[in-house]
Amino acid sequence: MGITLGAIADDFTGATDLANNLVRAGMRCVQLIGVPRGDIDIGDADAVVVALKSRSCPVEEAVDDSVAAIGWLIKQGACQLFFKYCSTFDSTQTGNIGPVADALLERIGSDQTVMVPAFPANGRTVYQGHLFVGDRLLNESGMQNHPLTPMQDADLVRVLGNQTPHPVGLVPHSLIARGSSAVHQELLSQATAGARHVICDTLDENDLEVLAEAVAEFPLVTGGSGLGQALPEQYRRLCWLDEVADPGRLVPAQGSALVLSGSCSRATLGQVDAFLEHFPGFALDPLLLAEGETHFDEALDFARQHLVHGGPVLVYASADPERVKTVQGALGVEGAGMLVENALGRLAKLLVGEGVGRLIVAGGESSGAVVSALGIRQLRIGGQIDPGVPWTQTPLEGRAAPLSLALKSGNFGEQDFFTRAFKVLDELTQETQL
Ligand code: ADP
């Protein structure tokens, strides 16, 4: 039997966000990194989420990667396909949401899909086709100044209209209030009238449930991770998905425990301080890293010395804004970032090679650097530590047990995240042993 849901996401953290919500809603989920090719062992996964980097790259590249990934997911027998983008509809003037959605519809031979970016739990709602972040329109939410995907219009019908040659429809809230059959009927009549993409109003979780029921049998849906959380219940109703007792369970973890932090976000700085009250840590100084190998070797030795006893040990470049400014003044913003990311990637590779089996990485870019240094292509998604941050596991060549990995974006997680995460991992894996 094939998978139930095959999804593509236009960036890495977006993919994890969707995968995490799918697990919480009862699906066993694997996240793949980059366009999958050939045979990949996805175990007993009900859902596969492919993480692409297609949000702000050239349109053609986004379309090619998305179509290739969807082709692979179709081969896995997916009952439904999902194109995941940000709940703030992050896109450029010319794409990439519209062109990718058009190409996917063409690939599967379908003539309509819905656009449901809303994530009410995080304050992202849509009314009369206008996207709100909290109580502000999208173009007044700060997103209008985003460096890569500035969103200067909250009217999604108009935004999408600029990205596709096809008519864009709207399902207003007044219709959603009439229930899923009414929505379904409306979508059918809009399809007949030629509306290829239909923006859907969404004010709360209840609206998401109505929409999920209305579109559960669509071959392709698009939206944010809020819709993802509402769909699994429909898959169970349609008997496409069994009840899974513990979808976030992981196999017992083995190996020592390491934390690498390249995030300078406020939440991470608090987490670093809290960790250092109880456990050892080494502060990486980018200025010293720039001078040669000595500082890197000291960090490596320090980590090795504490990993002998199983850890946990922390190596961190995290620093307060003033320190970061000084370092960036001396090395340049990119230069400093590259030095730190490179050091974290090398540390991860060496220390995992020497027996680290439980690894936390703090920082979005830092996580990307570590994932690529380790050559990771797939992550089995486990239970969550804090909202939006699950434990994951990835197979390690030559080792019986997988690497347990938690990738935390800057501002995520409570103060005690680094220490509590290892306890959560023990709980997630103990249940397997029962
Ligand atoms: P976050 O998720 O908190 O934004 P990221 O890892 O995405 O964290 O980004 C932090 C960036 O800052 C990375 O490029 C990292 O290499 C860089 N960095 C980390 N520590 C320092 C430092 N002490 N000085 C300058 N840059 C740093």
Coordinates of C-alpha atoms and ligand atoms in Angstrom, one line a residue:
M1 CA 0.0 0.0 0.0
G2 CA 1.2 3.5 -0.7
I3 CA 1.4 6.6 1.4
T4 CA -1.7 8.6 2.3
L5 CA -0.2 12.1 1.9
G6 CA 2.6 13.3 -0.3
A7 CA 3.6 16.9 0.4
I8 CA 6.2 19.4 -0.9
A9 CA 7.2 22.4 1.2
D10 CA 9.0 25.5 -0.2
D11 CA 11.5 25.6 2.6
F12 CA 13.1 23.4 5.3
T13 CA 11.5 24.8 8.4
G14 CA 8.2 25.0 6.7
A15 CA 8.5 21.3 5.9
T16 CA 9.3 20.5 9.5
D17 CA 6.4 22.6 10.7
L18 CA 3.9 20.6 8.4
A19 CA 5.5 17.3 9.3
N20 CA 5.3 18.1 13.1
N21 CA 1.6 19.0 12.7
L22 CA 0.9 15.8 10.7
V23 CA 2.4 13.7 13.5
R24 CA 0.4 15.5 16.1
A25 CA -2.8 14.8 14.1
G26 CA -2.0 11.1 14.0
M27 CA 0.2 10.4 10.9
R28 CA 3.6 8.7 10.9
C29 CA 5.8 11.1 8.9
V30 CA 9.1 11.2 7.1
Q31 CA 10.7 14.5 5.9
L32 CA 13.0 14.2 2.9
I33 CA 15.5 16.9 2.1
G34 CA 15.8 17.9 -1.6
V35 CA 14.1 16.3 -4.6
P36 CA 13.9 12.6 -3.9
R37 CA 15.3 10.3 -6.5
G38 CA 15.1 6.5 -6.9
D39 CA 14.3 4.1 -4.0
I40 CA 14.3 5.6 -0.5
D41 CA 13.3 3.5 2.5
I42 CA 10.5 5.5 4.2
G43 CA 9.5 2.6 6.5
D44 CA 5.9 2.6 7.6
A45 CA 5.4 6.4 7.0
D46 CA 1.8 7.5 6.2
A47 CA 3.0 10.9 5.0
V48 CA 6.1 12.1 3.3
V49 CA 7.0 15.8 3.3
V50 CA 9.7 16.9 0.8
A51 CA 11.6 20.0 1.9
L52 CA 12.6 22.1 -1.1
K53 CA 14.3 25.5 -1.4
S54 CA 11.8 26.9 -3.8
R55 CA 10.3 30.0 -2.0
S56 CA 12.5 32.7 -3.5
C57 CA 14.6 31.0 -6.1
P58 CA 14.1 31.6 -9.9
V59 CA 10.6 30.5 -11.0
E60 CA 11.8 27.9 -13.4
E61 CA 13.9 26.2 -10.8
A62 CA 11.0 26.2 -8.3
V63 CA 8.7 24.7 -10.9
D64 CA 11.2 22.0 -12.0
D65 CA 12.0 20.9 -8.4
S66 CA 8.4 20.9 -7.4
V67 CA 7.2 18.9 -10.4
A68 CA 10.0 16.4 -10.0
A69 CA 9.3 15.9 -6.2
I70 CA 5.5 15.5 -6.9
G71 CA 6.3 12.9 -9.6
W72 CA 8.2 10.9 -7.0
L73 CA 5.4 11.2 -4.4
I74 CA 2.8 10.1 -7.0
K75 CA 5.0 7.0 -7.5
Q76 CA 4.7 6.3 -3.8
G77 CA 0.9 6.0 -4.3
A78 CA -0.1 9.2 -2.4
C79 CA -3.9 9.5 -2.1
Q80 CA -3.6 13.3 -1.8
L81 CA -0.9 15.8 -2.7
F82 CA -0.1 18.9 -0.7
F83 CA 1.9 22.0 -1.7
K84 CA 2.9 23.7 1.5
Y85 CA 3.9 27.4 1.7
C86 CA 4.2 29.9 4.5
S87 CA 1.1 31.1 6.4
T88 CA 2.0 34.6 5.4
F89 CA 1.9 33.5 1.7
D90 CA 5.6 34.5 1.2
S91 CA 6.2 34.9 -2.5
T92 CA 7.9 37.2 -5.0
Q93 CA 6.2 39.5 -7.5
T94 CA 6.2 36.8 -10.1
G95 CA 6.0 33.6 -8.0
N96 CA 6.6 31.1 -6.9
I97 CA 3.3 30.0 -5.4
G98 CA 1.2 30.6 -8.6
P99 CA 3.6 29.1 -11.2
V100 CA 4.3 26.1 -9.0
A101 CA 0.6 25.4 -8.4
D102 CA -0.1 25.8 -12.1
A103 CA 2.6 23.4 -13.0
L104 CA 1.5 20.8 -10.4
L105 CA -2.1 21.0 -11.7
E106 CA -0.9 20.4 -15.2
R107 CA 1.3 17.5 -14.1
I108 CA -1.6 15.7 -12.4
G109 CA -4.1 16.6 -15.1
S110 CA -6.5 18.4 -12.6
D111 CA -8.2 21.8 -13.2
Q112 CA -8.6 23.2 -9.7
T113 CA -7.0 23.5 -6.3
V114 CA -7.6 25.5 -3.1
M115 CA -5.3 28.0 -1.4
V116 CA -5.6 27.8 2.4
P117 CA -2.6 29.6 4.0
A118 CA -4.3 30.4 7.3
F119 CA -3.0 29.1 10.6
P120 CA -5.4 30.6 13.2
A121 CA -3.5 29.1 16.2
N122 CA -0.6 31.4 15.2
G123 CA -2.8 34.4 14.4
R124 CA -2.8 34.0 10.6
T125 CA -6.4 34.3 9.3
V126 CA -8.0 35.1 6.0
Y127 CA -11.2 37.2 5.6
Q128 CA -12.7 38.3 2.2
G129 CA -9.5 37.0 0.7
H130 CA -7.3 39.4 2.9
L131 CA -4.6 37.9 5.0
F132 CA -4.2 39.1 8.6
V133 CA -1.3 38.5 11.0
G134 CA -2.9 39.0 14.4
D135 CA -5.0 42.2 14.0
R136 CA -2.9 43.7 11.2
L137 CA -3.3 43.2 7.5
L138 CA -0.3 41.3 6.0
N139 CA 1.1 44.5 4.4
E140 CA 1.2 46.2 7.8
S141 CA 2.5 43.3 9.7
G142 CA 6.2 43.8 9.1
M143 CA 6.1 41.3 6.2
Q144 CA 6.1 44.3 3.8
N145 CA 9.8 44.8 4.7
H146 CA 10.9 41.2 4.3
P147 CA 14.3 41.2 2.5
L148 CA 13.5 38.4 0.0
T149 CA 9.7 38.2 -0.2
P150 CA 8.2 41.6 0.8
M151 CA 4.4 41.2 1.0
Q152 CA 3.0 44.6 0.1
D153 CA -0.6 43.6 -0.6
A154 CA -2.9 41.6 1.8
D155 CA -5.5 40.9 -1.0
L156 CA -4.5 37.3 -1.9
V157 CA -6.8 37.1 -4.9
R158 CA -4.9 40.1 -6.4
V159 CA -1.5 38.8 -5.2
L160 CA -2.1 35.4 -6.8
G161 CA -3.7 37.0 -9.8
N162 CA -0.3 38.6 -10.6
Q163 CA 1.3 35.1 -10.4
T164 CA -0.9 33.1 -12.7
P165 CA -2.6 33.7 -16.1
H166 CA -5.7 31.8 -14.8
P167 CA -8.7 33.2 -13.0
V168 CA -8.5 33.2 -9.2
G169 CA -11.6 32.5 -7.1
L170 CA -12.7 33.1 -3.5
V171 CA -14.7 31.1 -1.0
P172 CA -15.9 33.8 1.4
H173 CA -16.5 33.2 5.1
S174 CA -20.3 33.4 4.7
L175 CA -20.1 30.3 2.6
I176 CA -17.8 28.4 4.9
A177 CA -20.3 29.1 7.7
R178 CA -22.8 27.0 5.7
G179 CA -20.7 23.9 6.0
S180 CA -18.5 21.6 3.9
S181 CA -21.2 20.4 1.4
A182 CA -21.9 24.1 0.5
V183 CA -18.2 24.8 0.1
H184 CA -17.8 21.7 -2.0
Q185 CA -20.7 22.7 -4.3
E186 CA -19.3 26.2 -4.6
L187 CA -15.8 24.9 -5.6
L188 CA -17.4 22.7 -8.3
S189 CA -19.3 25.6 -9.8
Q190 CA -16.3 27.8 -9.7
A191 CA -14.3 25.1 -11.4
T192 CA -16.9 25.0 -14.2
A193 CA -16.6 28.8 -14.4
G194 CA -12.8 28.4 -14.9
A195 CA -11.4 29.3 -11.4
R196 CA -8.3 27.3 -11.2
H197 CA -7.1 28.5 -7.9
V198 CA -9.5 29.4 -5.1
I199 CA -8.5 31.4 -2.0
C200 CA -10.4 30.3 1.0
D201 CA -11.4 32.5 4.0
T202 CA -10.5 31.0 7.4
L203 CA -11.1 32.5 10.8
D204 CA -10.6 29.6 13.2
E205 CA -10.0 25.9 13.6
N206 CA -13.6 25.1 12.9
D207 CA -13.3 26.8 9.4
L208 CA -10.2 24.7 8.8
E209 CA -12.2 21.5 9.6
V210 CA -15.0 22.5 7.3
L211 CA -12.5 23.2 4.5
A212 CA -10.6 20.0 5.1
E213 CA -13.8 18.0 4.8
A214 CA -14.7 19.8 1.6
V215 CA -11.4 19.2 -0.1
A216 CA -10.3 15.9 1.4
E217 CA -10.8 14.1 -2.0
F218 CA -9.1 16.8 -4.1
P219 CA -6.0 15.3 -5.8
L220 CA -4.0 18.5 -4.9
V221 CA -4.5 21.0 -2.1
T222 CA -2.2 23.9 -1.1
G223 CA -1.8 25.9 2.0
G224 CA -0.1 26.3 5.4
S225 CA 0.5 23.7 8.1
G226 CA -2.9 24.6 9.7
L227 CA -4.7 22.8 6.9
G228 CA -2.2 19.9 7.3
Q229 CA -3.3 19.5 10.9
A230 CA -7.0 19.3 9.9
L231 CA -6.7 16.8 7.0
P232 CA -5.7 13.5 8.8
E233 CA -9.1 13.3 10.5
Q234 CA -10.6 13.3 7.0
Y235 CA -8.2 10.6 5.8
R236 CA -9.4 8.4 8.7
R237 CA -13.0 9.1 7.7
L238 CA -12.2 8.0 4.2
C239 CA -10.4 4.9 5.5
W240 CA -7.1 6.1 3.8
L241 CA -5.5 6.1 7.2
D242 CA -5.6 3.8 10.3
E243 CA -5.6 4.9 13.9
V244 CA -2.0 5.0 14.9
A245 CA -1.4 4.7 18.6
D246 CA 1.8 6.6 18.9
P247 CA 2.8 8.3 15.6
G248 CA 5.7 10.2 17.1
R249 CA 7.4 7.2 18.6
L250 CA 11.1 6.8 17.9
V251 CA 13.5 3.9 18.3
P252 CA 15.8 3.9 21.5
A253 CA 18.5 6.5 21.1
Q254 CA 22.2 5.5 21.6
G255 CA 25.3 7.6 21.8
S256 CA 26.5 10.7 23.6
A257 CA 24.6 14.0 23.7
L258 CA 25.8 17.2 22.1
V259 CA 24.3 20.7 21.6
L260 CA 25.6 23.0 18.9
S261 CA 24.3 26.6 18.8
G262 CA 24.9 29.2 16.2
S263 CA 21.7 31.1 17.0
C264 CA 22.0 34.6 18.5
S265 CA 18.2 35.0 18.9
R266 CA 17.0 36.1 22.3
A267 CA 15.3 32.8 23.2
T268 CA 18.5 30.8 22.4
L269 CA 20.7 33.1 24.5
G270 CA 18.4 32.4 27.5
Q271 CA 18.6 28.6 26.7
V272 CA 22.4 28.7 26.5
D273 CA 22.6 30.5 29.9
A274 CA 20.2 28.0 31.5
F275 CA 22.2 25.0 30.1
L276 CA 25.5 26.4 31.4
E277 CA 24.2 26.5 34.9
H278 CA 24.2 22.7 35.0
F279 CA 26.5 21.4 32.1
P280 CA 29.8 22.3 30.5
G281 CA 30.0 24.5 27.4
F282 CA 32.6 26.0 25.1
A283 CA 32.2 29.5 23.6
L284 CA 33.3 29.7 20.0
D285 CA 34.8 33.1 19.1
P286 CA 34.5 33.9 15.4
L287 CA 37.5 36.3 15.6
L288 CA 39.7 33.4 16.9
L289 CA 38.2 31.0 14.3
A290 CA 39.4 33.5 11.6
E291 CA 43.0 33.2 12.9
G292 CA 43.5 29.5 12.1
E293 CA 42.8 26.0 13.3
T294 CA 43.9 26.4 17.0
H295 CA 40.6 27.7 18.3
F296 CA 38.6 25.0 16.4
D297 CA 40.9 22.3 17.8
E298 CA 40.3 23.6 21.3
A299 CA 36.6 23.4 20.9
L300 CA 36.9 19.9 19.5
D301 CA 39.1 18.7 22.4
F302 CA 36.7 20.3 24.9
A303 CA 33.7 18.5 23.4
R304 CA 35.6 15.2 23.2
Q305 CA 36.6 15.4 26.8
H306 CA 33.0 15.7 28.0
L307 CA 31.5 13.4 25.5
V308 CA 33.6 10.5 26.9
H309 CA 31.2 10.6 29.8
G310 CA 28.1 10.8 27.5
G311 CA 27.6 14.5 27.7
P312 CA 25.6 16.6 27.3
V313 CA 28.0 19.3 26.3
L314 CA 27.4 22.5 24.4
V315 CA 29.5 24.3 21.8
Y316 CA 28.1 27.7 21.1
A317 CA 28.8 30.8 19.0
S318 CA 25.7 32.5 20.4
A319 CA 26.5 36.0 21.6
D320 CA 24.6 39.1 22.6
P321 CA 23.8 41.7 19.9
E322 CA 26.7 44.0 20.9
R323 CA 29.3 41.2 20.6
V324 CA 27.8 40.1 17.3
K325 CA 28.0 43.6 15.9
T326 CA 31.7 43.8 16.8
V327 CA 32.4 40.5 15.2
Q328 CA 30.5 41.4 12.1
G329 CA 32.3 44.8 11.9
A330 CA 35.6 42.9 11.8
L331 CA 34.6 40.0 9.5
G332 CA 31.5 41.1 7.7
V333 CA 28.1 39.7 8.3
E334 CA 28.5 36.9 5.8
G335 CA 32.1 36.2 6.7
A336 CA 31.2 35.8 10.4
G337 CA 28.2 33.6 9.5
M338 CA 30.2 31.4 7.2
L339 CA 33.0 30.9 9.8
V340 CA 30.6 29.8 12.5
E341 CA 28.4 27.6 10.2
N342 CA 31.5 25.9 8.8
A343 CA 32.9 25.2 12.3
L344 CA 29.5 23.8 13.5
G345 CA 29.2 21.6 10.5
R346 CA 32.7 20.2 10.9
L347 CA 32.2 19.7 14.6
A348 CA 29.0 17.8 13.9
K349 CA 30.6 15.6 11.3
L350 CA 33.6 14.7 13.4
L351 CA 31.8 14.2 16.7
V352 CA 28.9 12.2 15.2
G353 CA 31.6 10.0 13.5
E354 CA 33.1 9.5 17.0
G355 CA 29.8 8.4 18.6
V356 CA 27.5 11.3 19.2
G357 CA 24.0 9.8 18.9
R358 CA 21.8 12.7 20.3
L359 CA 22.3 16.1 18.7
I360 CA 20.5 19.4 19.2
V361 CA 21.3 22.3 16.8
A362 CA 20.0 25.8 17.5
G363 CA 19.6 28.3 14.6
G364 CA 17.9 27.9 11.2
E365 CA 21.0 28.6 9.1
S366 CA 23.1 26.7 11.6
S367 CA 20.8 23.7 11.3
G368 CA 21.1 23.9 7.5
A369 CA 24.9 23.9 7.7
V370 CA 24.9 20.8 10.1
V371 CA 22.3 18.9 8.0
S372 CA 24.3 19.4 4.9
A373 CA 27.7 18.6 6.6
L374 CA 26.2 15.3 7.8
G375 CA 24.8 14.6 4.3
I376 CA 21.3 14.0 5.8
R377 CA 18.6 13.2 3.2
Q378 CA 15.7 12.1 5.4
L379 CA 14.3 12.6 8.9
R380 CA 11.7 10.5 10.7
I381 CA 9.6 12.9 12.6
G382 CA 9.0 12.2 16.3
G383 CA 7.1 13.8 19.1
Q384 CA 7.6 17.5 19.8
I385 CA 9.8 19.0 22.5
D386 CA 8.2 22.5 22.3
P387 CA 5.7 23.9 19.8
G388 CA 7.1 23.5 16.3
V389 CA 10.3 21.6 17.3
P390 CA 10.1 17.8 17.1
W391 CA 12.8 15.2 17.8
T392 CA 13.7 13.5 14.6
Q393 CA 15.8 10.4 13.6
T394 CA 18.0 9.7 10.6
P395 CA 19.8 6.6 9.7
L396 CA 23.6 6.6 10.2
E397 CA 25.8 4.6 7.8
G398 CA 27.7 1.9 9.7
R399 CA 25.7 2.3 12.9
A400 CA 22.8 0.2 14.2
A401 CA 21.0 3.1 15.9
P402 CA 20.0 6.2 14.1
L403 CA 21.1 9.7 15.0
S404 CA 18.5 11.5 17.1
L405 CA 18.4 15.1 15.9
A406 CA 16.5 18.2 17.1
L407 CA 16.7 21.3 14.9
K408 CA 15.5 24.4 16.6
S409 CA 14.9 27.8 14.9
G410 CA 16.2 30.8 16.8
N411 CA 13.2 32.0 18.7
F412 CA 11.6 28.6 19.4
G413 CA 11.6 26.8 22.7
E414 CA 11.3 27.4 26.4
Q415 CA 14.3 28.5 28.6
D416 CA 15.1 24.9 29.7
F417 CA 14.9 23.6 26.1
F418 CA 18.4 22.1 25.8
T419 CA 18.2 20.0 29.0
R420 CA 14.5 19.1 28.8
A421 CA 14.8 18.0 25.2
F422 CA 17.0 15.0 26.2
K423 CA 14.4 13.9 28.8
V424 CA 11.7 14.2 26.2
L425 CA 13.7 11.9 23.9
D426 CA 14.0 9.3 26.7
E427 CA 10.2 9.4 27.1
L428 CA 9.6 9.1 23.4
T429 CA 11.8 6.1 23.0
Q430 CA 10.9 4.4 26.3
E431 CA 7.3 3.9 25.0
T432 CA 8.7 1.9 22.1
Q433 CA 10.3 -0.5 24.6
L434 CA 7.1 -1.3 26.4
Ligands
ADP1 P1 18.4 32.0 14.1 O1 17.5 30.8 13.8 O2 18.5 32.4 15.5 O3 18.2 33.2 13.2 P2 20.7 31.2 12.4 O4 21.6 30.0 12.6 O5 19.6 31.1 11.3 O6 19.9 31.5 13.8 O7 21.5 32.5 12.2 C1 22.5 33.0 13.0 C2 23.6 33.5 12.1 O8 24.5 34.2 12.9 C3 24.4 32.3 11.5 O9 24.8 32.6 10.2 C4 25.6 32.2 12.4 O10 26.7 31.6 11.8 C5 25.8 33.6 12.8 N1 26.5 33.8 14.1 C6 26.5 33.0 15.1 N2 27.2 33.4 16.2 C7 27.8 34.6 15.7 C8 28.7 35.5 16.3 N3 29.1 35.3 17.6 N4 29.0 36.6 15.6 C9 28.6 36.8 14.4 N5 27.7 35.9 13.7 C10 27.3 34.8 14.4

